[in-house]
PDB file of C-alpha atoms in Angstrom:
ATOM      1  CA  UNK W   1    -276.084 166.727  40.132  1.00 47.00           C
ATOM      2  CA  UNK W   2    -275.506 167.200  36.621  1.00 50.00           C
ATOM      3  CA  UNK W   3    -272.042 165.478  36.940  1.00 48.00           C
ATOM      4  CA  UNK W   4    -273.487 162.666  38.164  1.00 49.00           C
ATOM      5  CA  UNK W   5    -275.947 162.635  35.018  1.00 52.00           C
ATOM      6  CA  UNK W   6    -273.042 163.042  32.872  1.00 49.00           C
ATOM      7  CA  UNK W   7    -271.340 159.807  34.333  1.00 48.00           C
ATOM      8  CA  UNK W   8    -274.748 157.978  34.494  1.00 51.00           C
ATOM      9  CA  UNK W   9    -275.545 159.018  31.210  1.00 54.00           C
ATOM     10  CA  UNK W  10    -271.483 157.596  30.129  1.00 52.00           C
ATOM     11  CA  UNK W  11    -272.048 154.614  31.978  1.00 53.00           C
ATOM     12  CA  UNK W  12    -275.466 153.896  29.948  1.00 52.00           C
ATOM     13  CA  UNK W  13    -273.485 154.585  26.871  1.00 53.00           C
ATOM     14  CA  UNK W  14    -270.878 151.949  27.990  1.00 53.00           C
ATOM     15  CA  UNK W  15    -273.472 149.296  28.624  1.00 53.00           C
ATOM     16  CA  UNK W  16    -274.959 149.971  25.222  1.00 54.00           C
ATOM     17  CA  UNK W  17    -271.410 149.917  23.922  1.00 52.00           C
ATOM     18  CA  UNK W  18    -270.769 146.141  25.620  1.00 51.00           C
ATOM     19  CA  UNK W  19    -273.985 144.771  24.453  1.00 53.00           C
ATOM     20  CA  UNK W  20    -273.841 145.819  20.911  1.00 52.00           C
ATOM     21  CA  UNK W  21    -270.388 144.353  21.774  1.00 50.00           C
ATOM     22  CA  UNK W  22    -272.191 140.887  23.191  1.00 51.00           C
ATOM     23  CA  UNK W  23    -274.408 141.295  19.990  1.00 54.00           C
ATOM     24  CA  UNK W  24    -271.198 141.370  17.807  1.00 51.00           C
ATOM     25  CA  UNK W  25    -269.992 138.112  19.541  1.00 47.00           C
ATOM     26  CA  UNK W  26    -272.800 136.020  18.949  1.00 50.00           C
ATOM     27  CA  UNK W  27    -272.624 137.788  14.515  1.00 50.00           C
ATOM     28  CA  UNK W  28    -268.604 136.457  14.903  1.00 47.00           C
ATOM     29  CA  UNK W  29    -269.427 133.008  15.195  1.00 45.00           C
ATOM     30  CA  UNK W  30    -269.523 132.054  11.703  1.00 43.00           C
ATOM     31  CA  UNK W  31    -267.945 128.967   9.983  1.00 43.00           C
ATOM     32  CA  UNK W  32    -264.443 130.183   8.260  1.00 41.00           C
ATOM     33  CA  UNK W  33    -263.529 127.006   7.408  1.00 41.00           C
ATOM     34  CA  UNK W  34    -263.904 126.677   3.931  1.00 44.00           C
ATOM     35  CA  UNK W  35    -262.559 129.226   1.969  1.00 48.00           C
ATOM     36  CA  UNK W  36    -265.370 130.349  -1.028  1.00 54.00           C
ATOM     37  CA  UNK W  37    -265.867 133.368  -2.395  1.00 56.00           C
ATOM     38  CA  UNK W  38    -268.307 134.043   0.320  1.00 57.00           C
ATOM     39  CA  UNK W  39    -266.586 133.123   3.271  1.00 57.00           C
ATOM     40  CA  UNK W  40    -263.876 135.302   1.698  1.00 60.00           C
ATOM     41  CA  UNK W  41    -266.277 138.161   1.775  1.00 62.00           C
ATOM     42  CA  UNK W  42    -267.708 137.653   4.972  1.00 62.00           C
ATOM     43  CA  UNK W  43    -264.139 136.967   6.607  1.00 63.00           C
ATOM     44  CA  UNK W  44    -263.216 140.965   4.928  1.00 65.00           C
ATOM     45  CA  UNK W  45    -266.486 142.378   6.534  1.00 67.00           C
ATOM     46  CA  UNK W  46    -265.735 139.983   9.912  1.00 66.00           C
ATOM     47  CA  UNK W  47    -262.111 142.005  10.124  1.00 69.00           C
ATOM     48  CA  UNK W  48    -263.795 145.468   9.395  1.00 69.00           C
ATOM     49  CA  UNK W  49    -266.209 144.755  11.762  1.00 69.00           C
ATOM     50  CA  UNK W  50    -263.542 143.204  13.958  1.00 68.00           C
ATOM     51  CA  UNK W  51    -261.446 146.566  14.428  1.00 69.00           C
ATOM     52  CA  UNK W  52    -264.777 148.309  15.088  1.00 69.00           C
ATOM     53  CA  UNK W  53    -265.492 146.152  18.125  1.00 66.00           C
ATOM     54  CA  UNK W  54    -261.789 146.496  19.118  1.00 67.00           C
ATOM     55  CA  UNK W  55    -262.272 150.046  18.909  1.00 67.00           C
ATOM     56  CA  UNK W  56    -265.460 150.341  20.730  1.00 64.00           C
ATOM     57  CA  UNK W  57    -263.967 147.997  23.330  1.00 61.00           C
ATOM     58  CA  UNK W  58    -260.598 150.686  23.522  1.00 62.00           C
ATOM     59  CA  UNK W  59    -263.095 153.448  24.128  1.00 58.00           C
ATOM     60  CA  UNK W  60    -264.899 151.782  26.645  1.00 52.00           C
ATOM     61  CA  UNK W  61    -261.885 150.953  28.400  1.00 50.00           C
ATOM     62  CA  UNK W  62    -260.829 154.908  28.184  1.00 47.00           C
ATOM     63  CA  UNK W  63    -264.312 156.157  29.741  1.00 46.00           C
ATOM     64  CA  UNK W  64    -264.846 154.870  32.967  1.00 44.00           C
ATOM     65  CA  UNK W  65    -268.300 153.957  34.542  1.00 45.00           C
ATOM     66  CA  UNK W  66    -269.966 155.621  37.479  1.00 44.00           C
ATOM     67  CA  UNK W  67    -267.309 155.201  40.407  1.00 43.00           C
ATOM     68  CA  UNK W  68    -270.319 154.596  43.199  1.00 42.00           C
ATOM     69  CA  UNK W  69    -271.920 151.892  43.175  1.00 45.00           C
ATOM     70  CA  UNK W  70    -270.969 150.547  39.814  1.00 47.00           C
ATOM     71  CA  UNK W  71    -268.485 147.505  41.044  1.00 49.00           C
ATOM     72  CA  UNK W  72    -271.044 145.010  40.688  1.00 49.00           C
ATOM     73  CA  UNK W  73    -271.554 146.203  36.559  1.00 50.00           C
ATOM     74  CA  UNK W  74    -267.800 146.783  36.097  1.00 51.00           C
ATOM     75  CA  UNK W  75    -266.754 143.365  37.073  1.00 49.00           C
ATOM     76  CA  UNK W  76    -270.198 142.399  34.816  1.00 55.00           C
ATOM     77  CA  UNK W  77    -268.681 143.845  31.942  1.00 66.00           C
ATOM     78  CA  UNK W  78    -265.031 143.081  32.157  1.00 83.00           C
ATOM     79  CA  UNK W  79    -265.339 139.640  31.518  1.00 80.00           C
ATOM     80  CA  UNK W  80    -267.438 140.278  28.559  1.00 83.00           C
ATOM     81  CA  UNK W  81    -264.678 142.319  27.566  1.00 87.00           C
ATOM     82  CA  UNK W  82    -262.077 140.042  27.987  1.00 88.00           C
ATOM     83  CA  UNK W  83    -264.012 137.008  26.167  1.00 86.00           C
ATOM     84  CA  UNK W  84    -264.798 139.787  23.372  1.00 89.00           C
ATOM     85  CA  UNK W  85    -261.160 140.275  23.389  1.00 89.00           C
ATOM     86  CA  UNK W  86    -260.118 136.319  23.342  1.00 90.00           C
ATOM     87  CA  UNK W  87    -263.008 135.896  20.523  1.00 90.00           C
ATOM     88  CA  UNK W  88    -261.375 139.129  18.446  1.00 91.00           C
ATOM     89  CA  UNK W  89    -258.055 137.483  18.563  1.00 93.00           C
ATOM     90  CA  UNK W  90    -259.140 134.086  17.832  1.00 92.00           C
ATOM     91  CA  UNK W  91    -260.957 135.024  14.618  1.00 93.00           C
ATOM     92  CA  UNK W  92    -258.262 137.817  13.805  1.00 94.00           C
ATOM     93  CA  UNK W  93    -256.107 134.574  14.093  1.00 94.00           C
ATOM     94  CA  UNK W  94    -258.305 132.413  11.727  1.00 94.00           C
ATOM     95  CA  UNK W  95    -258.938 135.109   9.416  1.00 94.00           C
ATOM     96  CA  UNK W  96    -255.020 135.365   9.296  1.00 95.00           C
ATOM     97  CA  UNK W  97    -255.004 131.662   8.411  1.00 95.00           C
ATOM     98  CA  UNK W  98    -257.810 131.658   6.162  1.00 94.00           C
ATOM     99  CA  UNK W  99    -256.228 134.371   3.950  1.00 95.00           C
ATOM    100  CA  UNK W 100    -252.538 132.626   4.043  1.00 95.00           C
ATOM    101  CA  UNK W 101    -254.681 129.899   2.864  1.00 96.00           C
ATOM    102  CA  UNK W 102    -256.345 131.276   0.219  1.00 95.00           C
ATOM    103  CA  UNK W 103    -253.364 133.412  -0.909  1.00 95.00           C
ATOM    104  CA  UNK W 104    -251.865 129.755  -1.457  1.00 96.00           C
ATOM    105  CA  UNK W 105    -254.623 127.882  -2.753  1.00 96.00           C
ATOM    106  CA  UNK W 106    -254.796 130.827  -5.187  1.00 96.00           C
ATOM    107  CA  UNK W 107    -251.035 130.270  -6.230  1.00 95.00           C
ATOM    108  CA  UNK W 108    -251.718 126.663  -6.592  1.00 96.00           C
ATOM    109  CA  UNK W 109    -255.101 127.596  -9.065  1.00 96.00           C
ATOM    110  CA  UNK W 110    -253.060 129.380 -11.532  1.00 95.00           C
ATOM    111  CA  UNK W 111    -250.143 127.082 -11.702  1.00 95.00           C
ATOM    112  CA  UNK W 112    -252.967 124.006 -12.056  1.00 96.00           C
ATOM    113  CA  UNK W 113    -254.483 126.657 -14.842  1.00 95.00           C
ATOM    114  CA  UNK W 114    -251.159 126.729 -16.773  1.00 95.00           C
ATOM    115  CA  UNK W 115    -250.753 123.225 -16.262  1.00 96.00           C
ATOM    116  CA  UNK W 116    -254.423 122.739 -17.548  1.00 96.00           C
ATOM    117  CA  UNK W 117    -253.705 124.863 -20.553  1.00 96.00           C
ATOM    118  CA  UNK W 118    -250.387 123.225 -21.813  1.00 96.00           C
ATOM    119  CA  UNK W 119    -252.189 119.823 -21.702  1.00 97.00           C
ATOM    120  CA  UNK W 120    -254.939 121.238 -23.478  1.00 97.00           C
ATOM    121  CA  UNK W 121    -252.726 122.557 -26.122  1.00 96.00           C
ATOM    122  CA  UNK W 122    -250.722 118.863 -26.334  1.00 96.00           C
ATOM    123  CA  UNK W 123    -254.150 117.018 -26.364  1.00 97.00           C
ATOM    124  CA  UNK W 124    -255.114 119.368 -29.788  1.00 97.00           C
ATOM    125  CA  UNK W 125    -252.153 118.729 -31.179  1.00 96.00           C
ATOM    126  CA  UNK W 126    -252.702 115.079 -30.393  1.00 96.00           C
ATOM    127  CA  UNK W 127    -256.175 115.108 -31.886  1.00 96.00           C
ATOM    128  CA  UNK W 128    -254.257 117.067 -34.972  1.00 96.00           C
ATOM    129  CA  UNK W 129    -251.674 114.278 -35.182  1.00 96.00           C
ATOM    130  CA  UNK W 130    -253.790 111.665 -34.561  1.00 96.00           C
ATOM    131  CA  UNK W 131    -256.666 112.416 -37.689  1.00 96.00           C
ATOM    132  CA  UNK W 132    -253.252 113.082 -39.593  1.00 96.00           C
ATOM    133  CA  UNK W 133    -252.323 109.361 -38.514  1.00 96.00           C
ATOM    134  CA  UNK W 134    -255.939 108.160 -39.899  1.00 96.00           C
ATOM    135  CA  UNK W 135    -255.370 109.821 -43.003  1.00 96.00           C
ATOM    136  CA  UNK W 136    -252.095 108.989 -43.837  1.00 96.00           C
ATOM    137  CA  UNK W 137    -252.956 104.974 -42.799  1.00 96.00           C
ATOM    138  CA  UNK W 138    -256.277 105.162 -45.436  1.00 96.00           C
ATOM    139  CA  UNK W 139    -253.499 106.459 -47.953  1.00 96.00           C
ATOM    140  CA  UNK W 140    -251.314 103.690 -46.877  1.00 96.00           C
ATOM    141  CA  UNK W 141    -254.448 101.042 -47.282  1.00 96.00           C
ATOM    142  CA  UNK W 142    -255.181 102.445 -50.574  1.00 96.00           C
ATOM    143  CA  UNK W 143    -251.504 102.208 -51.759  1.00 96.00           C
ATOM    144  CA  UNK W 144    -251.453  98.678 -50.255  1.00 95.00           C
ATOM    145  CA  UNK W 145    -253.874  97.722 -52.133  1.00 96.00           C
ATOM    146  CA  UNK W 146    -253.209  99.690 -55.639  1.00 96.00           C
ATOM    147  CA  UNK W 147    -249.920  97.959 -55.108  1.00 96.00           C
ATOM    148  CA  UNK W 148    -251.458  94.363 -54.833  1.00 95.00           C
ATOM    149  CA  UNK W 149    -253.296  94.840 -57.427  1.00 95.00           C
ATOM    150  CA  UNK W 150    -250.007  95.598 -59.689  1.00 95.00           C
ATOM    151  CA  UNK W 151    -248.009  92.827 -58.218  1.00 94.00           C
ATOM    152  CA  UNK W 152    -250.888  90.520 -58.949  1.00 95.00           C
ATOM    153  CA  UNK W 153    -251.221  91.789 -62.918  1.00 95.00           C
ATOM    154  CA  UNK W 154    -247.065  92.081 -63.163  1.00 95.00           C
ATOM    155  CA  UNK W 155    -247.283  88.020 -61.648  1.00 93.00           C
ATOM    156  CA  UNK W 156    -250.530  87.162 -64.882  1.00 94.00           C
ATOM    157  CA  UNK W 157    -248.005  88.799 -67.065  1.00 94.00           C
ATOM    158  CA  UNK W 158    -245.024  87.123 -65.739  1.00 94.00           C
ATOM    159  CA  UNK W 159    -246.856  83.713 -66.285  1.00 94.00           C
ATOM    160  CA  UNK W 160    -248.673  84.997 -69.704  1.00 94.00           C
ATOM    161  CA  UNK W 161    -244.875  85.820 -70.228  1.00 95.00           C
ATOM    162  CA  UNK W 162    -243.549  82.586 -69.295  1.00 94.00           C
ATOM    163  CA  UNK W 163    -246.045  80.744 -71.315  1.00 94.00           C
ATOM    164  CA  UNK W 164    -245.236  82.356 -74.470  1.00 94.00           C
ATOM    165  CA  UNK W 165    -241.300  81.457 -73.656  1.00 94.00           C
ATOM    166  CA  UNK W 166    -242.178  78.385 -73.189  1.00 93.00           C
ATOM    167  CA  UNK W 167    -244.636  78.200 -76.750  1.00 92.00           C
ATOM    168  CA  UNK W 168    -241.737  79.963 -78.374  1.00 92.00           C
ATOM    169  CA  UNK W 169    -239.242  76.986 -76.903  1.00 92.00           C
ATOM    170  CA  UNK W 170    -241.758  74.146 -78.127  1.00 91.00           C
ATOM    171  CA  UNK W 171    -241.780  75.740 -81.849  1.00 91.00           C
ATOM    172  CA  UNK W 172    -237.891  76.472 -82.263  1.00 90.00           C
ATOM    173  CA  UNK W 173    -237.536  72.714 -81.023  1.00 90.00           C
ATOM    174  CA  UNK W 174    -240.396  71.566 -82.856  1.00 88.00           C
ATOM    175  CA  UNK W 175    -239.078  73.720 -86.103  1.00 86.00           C
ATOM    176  CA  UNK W 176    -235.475  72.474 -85.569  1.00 86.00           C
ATOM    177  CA  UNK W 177    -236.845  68.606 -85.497  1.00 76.00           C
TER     178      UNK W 177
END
């Protein structure tokens, strides 16, 4: 009698065992599709809890449930196993993908980030050149016009210059007549 409260006793363990497991399959079904830093978490505690269940389901394989009238629950409970099973592979297989995936987009974020820093660096020295371009083009404004205004007095002194020649010209010829 007490064997047969040891196996009832394993059995009940078992059934616990496959609805915790049933419990766990309805917790699994969670959106891994985009990969944030939460999904990333959840996806590590998803895989923990993953080998768990695919523990507990290796166990409950091992033990075996009351041989006498226990068909009807064994065949109850092997399809629960095997669609526990499926679902573990499934989301060991996304959680394989989502990590490639991250791995990669995490490649990709550093080479946009040294990307994003050498521009940054050529757009300040850019800016640099550029306010050195605005200060060299007031200098050239204020040269351009310092040298108007010379060309303009050098031109009155070329005429004032002129006109004395030309006063100088009038009294030789007007001294000489």
């Amino acid at each position: 009698m007490e064997k047969n409260d040891f196996l009832e006793d394993d059995y009940l363990n078992n059934s616990r065992t496959n609805s915790l497991a049933s419990d766990s399959l309805d917790r699994f079904q969670l959106d891994l599709t985009s990969p944030n830093e939460e999904n990333i978490e959840s996806q590590r505690i998803s895989q923990s809890q993953s080998q768990l269940l695919e523990e507990s389901l290796n166990t409950t394989q091992i033990k075996s449930p009351i041989r006498s009238n226990s068909n009807n629950n064994r065949s109850n409970s092997h399809p629960v196993n095997l669609q526990l099973r499926s679902l573990l592979q499934k989301r060991e297989s996304e959680l394989q993908n989502s990590l490639h995936r991250i791995a990669e987009l995490e490649r990709s974020r550093d080479s946009l980030s040294s990307e994003v820093q050498k521009l940054v660096s050529q757009v300040t020295l850019r800016n640099e050149e550029a306010l050195n371009y605005r200060k060299l083009e007031k200098d050239f404004q204020d040269l351009n016009l310092r040298y108007n205004v010379i060309l303009e007095l050098v031109g009155e002194k070329d005429e004032e210059i002129e006109n004395l020649k030309s006063d100088i010209q009038e009294m030789r010829s007007v001294y000489r007549s």
